[in-house]
Amino acid sequence: MPLLNIKREILIVEDDQHFHMMLKKAFLTLDPNLTLHSFFDGLDAIEFVRDPMEDSDKQYKSVILLDLTMPILDGWGFLDLFKSLPQEVQDQYTIFIVSSSINKSDRDKALTYSSVKHYYTKPLLVADFNQILKACDEALD
């Protein structure tokens, strides 16, 4: 049974607007109560993560879907800044890389970051969406 003060959310950090729309539609179809936040570069996303949540009475556990290639601050820059955040902030987030890169060295490098739990290659399959939602549920336990 879900706890009332826990909110599930996904942060989409991706510079492709069409991919954002596709992700939002797919996730809200799977779970209409999910909170989604969209960021088109890593800088806006890291600023959001750094700021304290307004609803301090609620617990947040979030998944970040992170593209590696973006303008302003790419996924690698985001990951480097993220790992410098206080541990209690990092613990609120699980990061999944969503990249068009099939380069094994990118995958291996991404998975060296402790907050990165999976590396997905675009395009995402329905099973990938279900796995990400399941990860949100597991993060609440």
mmCIF file of C-alpha atoms in Angstrom:
data_model
loop_
_atom_site.group_PDB
_atom_site.id
_atom_site.type_symbol
_atom_site.label_atom_id
_atom_site.label_comp_id
_atom_site.label_asym_id
_atom_site.label_seq_id
_atom_site.Cartn_x
_atom_site.Cartn_y
_atom_site.Cartn_z
ATOM 1 C CA MET A 1 0.000 0.000 0.000
ATOM 2 C CA PRO A 2 1.550 3.361 -0.984
ATOM 3 C CA LEU A 3 2.333 5.872 1.724
ATOM 4 C CA LEU A 4 0.362 9.119 1.392
ATOM 5 C CA ASN A 5 3.329 11.440 1.920
ATOM 6 C CA ILE A 6 5.529 9.890 -0.742
ATOM 7 C CA LYS A 7 5.474 11.312 -4.227
ATOM 8 C CA ARG A 8 6.770 9.505 -7.314
ATOM 9 C CA GLU A 9 8.416 11.647 -9.923
ATOM 10 C CA ILE A 10 10.550 11.363 -13.020
ATOM 11 C CA LEU A 11 12.899 14.075 -14.251
ATOM 12 C CA ILE A 12 13.431 13.986 -18.005
ATOM 13 C CA VAL A 13 16.759 15.608 -18.921
ATOM 14 C CA GLU A 14 16.845 15.533 -22.709
ATOM 15 C CA ASP A 15 17.277 18.202 -25.395
ATOM 16 C CA ASP A 16 14.917 16.639 -27.961
ATOM 17 C CA GLN A 17 11.385 18.072 -27.557
ATOM 18 C CA HIS A 18 9.771 15.241 -29.526
ATOM 19 C CA PHE A 19 11.401 12.651 -27.275
ATOM 20 C CA HIS A 20 10.075 14.581 -24.242
ATOM 21 C CA MET A 21 6.530 14.437 -25.594
ATOM 22 C CA MET A 22 6.826 10.731 -26.360
ATOM 23 C CA LEU A 23 8.186 9.980 -22.870
ATOM 24 C CA LYS A 24 5.504 12.031 -21.136
ATOM 25 C CA LYS A 25 2.709 10.365 -23.069
ATOM 26 C CA ALA A 26 4.062 6.882 -22.422
ATOM 27 C CA PHE A 27 4.686 7.405 -18.707
ATOM 28 C CA LEU A 28 1.358 9.106 -18.026
ATOM 29 C CA THR A 29 -0.406 6.276 -19.846
ATOM 30 C CA LEU A 30 1.299 3.785 -17.530
ATOM 31 C CA ASP A 31 0.745 5.901 -14.386
ATOM 32 C CA PRO A 32 -1.465 9.023 -14.559
ATOM 33 C CA ASN A 33 -0.486 10.009 -10.986
ATOM 34 C CA LEU A 34 3.202 10.274 -11.819
ATOM 35 C CA THR A 35 4.806 13.725 -11.568
ATOM 36 C CA LEU A 36 7.027 14.566 -14.543
ATOM 37 C CA HIS A 37 9.556 17.395 -14.800
ATOM 38 C CA SER A 38 11.167 18.327 -18.119
ATOM 39 C CA PHE A 39 14.603 19.851 -18.597
ATOM 40 C CA PHE A 40 16.273 20.514 -21.929
ATOM 41 C CA ASP A 41 19.819 20.782 -20.585
ATOM 42 C CA GLY A 42 21.784 19.491 -17.633
ATOM 43 C CA LEU A 43 22.242 22.914 -16.025
ATOM 44 C CA ASP A 44 18.525 23.506 -15.462
ATOM 45 C CA ALA A 45 18.194 19.970 -14.116
ATOM 46 C CA ILE A 46 21.093 20.233 -11.649
ATOM 47 C CA GLU A 47 19.714 23.549 -10.375
ATOM 48 C CA PHE A 48 16.345 21.869 -9.761
ATOM 49 C CA VAL A 49 18.005 18.975 -7.927
ATOM 50 C CA ARG A 50 20.079 21.357 -5.756
ATOM 51 C CA ASP A 51 17.044 23.371 -4.611
ATOM 52 C CA PRO A 52 15.090 22.068 -1.626
ATOM 53 C CA MET A 53 11.621 20.771 -2.359
ATOM 54 C CA GLU A 54 8.795 23.194 -1.565
ATOM 55 C CA ASP A 55 6.647 20.468 0.015
ATOM 56 C CA SER A 56 9.015 19.687 2.867
ATOM 57 C CA ASP A 57 6.391 17.486 4.538
ATOM 58 C CA LYS A 58 6.504 15.039 1.630
ATOM 59 C CA GLN A 59 9.146 12.483 0.814
ATOM 60 C CA TYR A 60 10.381 12.414 -2.747
ATOM 61 C CA LYS A 61 12.036 9.548 -4.501
ATOM 62 C CA SER A 62 12.837 10.325 -8.068
ATOM 63 C CA VAL A 63 14.194 8.786 -11.204
ATOM 64 C CA ILE A 64 16.262 10.935 -13.553
ATOM 65 C CA LEU A 65 16.263 9.977 -17.233
ATOM 66 C CA LEU A 66 19.476 11.571 -18.462
ATOM 67 C CA ASP A 67 20.650 12.048 -22.027
ATOM 68 C CA LEU A 68 24.415 12.335 -22.450
ATOM 69 C CA THR A 69 24.549 14.733 -25.402
ATOM 70 C CA MET A 70 22.911 18.111 -24.693
ATOM 71 C CA PRO A 71 23.772 21.801 -25.034
ATOM 72 C CA ILE A 72 24.914 24.058 -22.161
ATOM 73 C CA LEU A 73 25.673 21.202 -19.731
ATOM 74 C CA ASP A 74 25.767 17.662 -21.100
ATOM 75 C CA GLY A 75 24.995 14.474 -19.217
ATOM 76 C CA TRP A 76 28.620 13.936 -18.213
ATOM 77 C CA GLY A 77 28.780 17.429 -16.696
ATOM 78 C CA PHE A 78 25.506 16.784 -14.888
ATOM 79 C CA LEU A 79 26.864 13.538 -13.429
ATOM 80 C CA ASP A 80 30.055 15.234 -12.241
ATOM 81 C CA LEU A 81 28.095 18.010 -10.499
ATOM 82 C CA PHE A 82 25.568 15.520 -9.119
ATOM 83 C CA LYS A 83 28.237 13.434 -7.388
ATOM 84 C CA SER A 84 29.438 16.581 -5.562
ATOM 85 C CA LEU A 85 25.995 17.150 -3.990
ATOM 86 C CA PRO A 86 25.374 16.150 -0.361
ATOM 87 C CA GLN A 87 24.755 12.426 0.016
ATOM 88 C CA GLU A 88 21.230 12.974 1.365
ATOM 89 C CA VAL A 89 20.351 14.766 -1.888
ATOM 90 C CA GLN A 90 21.952 12.057 -4.043
ATOM 91 C CA ASP A 91 20.038 9.383 -2.129
ATOM 92 C CA GLN A 92 16.719 10.839 -3.329
ATOM 93 C CA TYR A 93 17.535 10.042 -6.957
ATOM 94 C CA THR A 94 18.117 7.037 -9.159
ATOM 95 C CA ILE A 95 19.631 7.867 -12.546
ATOM 96 C CA PHE A 96 19.001 6.035 -15.791
ATOM 97 C CA ILE A 97 21.017 7.058 -18.832
ATOM 98 C CA VAL A 98 18.934 7.255 -22.012
ATOM 99 C CA SER A 99 21.292 7.743 -24.929
ATOM 100 C CA SER A 100 21.512 7.062 -28.623
ATOM 101 C CA SER A 101 25.149 6.082 -28.083
ATOM 102 C CA ILE A 102 25.783 2.369 -28.467
ATOM 103 C CA ASN A 103 29.458 2.913 -27.656
ATOM 104 C CA LYS A 104 30.516 0.407 -24.982
ATOM 105 C CA SER A 105 32.961 2.911 -23.472
ATOM 106 C CA ASP A 106 30.100 5.400 -22.884
ATOM 107 C CA ARG A 107 28.033 2.687 -21.234
ATOM 108 C CA ASP A 108 30.939 1.507 -19.069
ATOM 109 C CA LYS A 109 31.864 5.065 -18.050
ATOM 110 C CA ALA A 110 28.253 5.948 -17.164
ATOM 111 C CA LEU A 111 27.891 2.871 -14.972
ATOM 112 C CA THR A 112 30.961 3.886 -12.919
ATOM 113 C CA TYR A 113 28.825 6.633 -11.341
ATOM 114 C CA SER A 114 27.190 5.149 -8.238
ATOM 115 C CA SER A 115 23.843 6.878 -8.853
ATOM 116 C CA VAL A 116 23.537 5.472 -12.391
ATOM 117 C CA LYS A 117 21.609 2.210 -12.214
ATOM 118 C CA HIS A 118 20.987 1.459 -15.872
ATOM 119 C CA TYR A 119 21.962 2.518 -19.374
ATOM 120 C CA TYR A 120 19.172 2.469 -21.961
ATOM 121 C CA THR A 121 19.751 2.903 -25.672
ATOM 122 C CA LYS A 122 17.207 4.874 -27.695
ATOM 123 C CA PRO A 123 14.654 4.120 -28.820
ATOM 124 C CA LEU A 124 13.092 2.870 -25.576
ATOM 125 C CA LEU A 125 10.908 -0.221 -25.611
ATOM 126 C CA VAL A 126 7.676 -0.637 -23.625
ATOM 127 C CA ALA A 127 9.549 -3.019 -21.318
ATOM 128 C CA ASP A 128 12.036 -0.218 -20.580
ATOM 129 C CA PHE A 129 9.232 2.123 -19.472
ATOM 130 C CA ASN A 130 7.829 -0.578 -17.207
ATOM 131 C CA GLN A 131 11.269 -1.233 -15.720
ATOM 132 C CA ILE A 132 11.752 2.465 -14.926
ATOM 133 C CA LEU A 133 8.360 2.661 -13.196
ATOM 134 C CA LYS A 134 9.217 -0.476 -11.234
ATOM 135 C CA ALA A 135 12.454 1.209 -10.140
ATOM 136 C CA CYS A 136 10.402 4.129 -8.811
ATOM 137 C CA ASP A 137 8.350 1.678 -6.744
ATOM 138 C CA GLU A 138 11.469 -0.066 -5.449
ATOM 139 C CA ALA A 139 13.019 3.272 -4.463
ATOM 140 C CA LEU A 140 10.089 3.836 -2.090
ATOM 141 C CA ASP A 141 10.745 0.673 -0.092
#
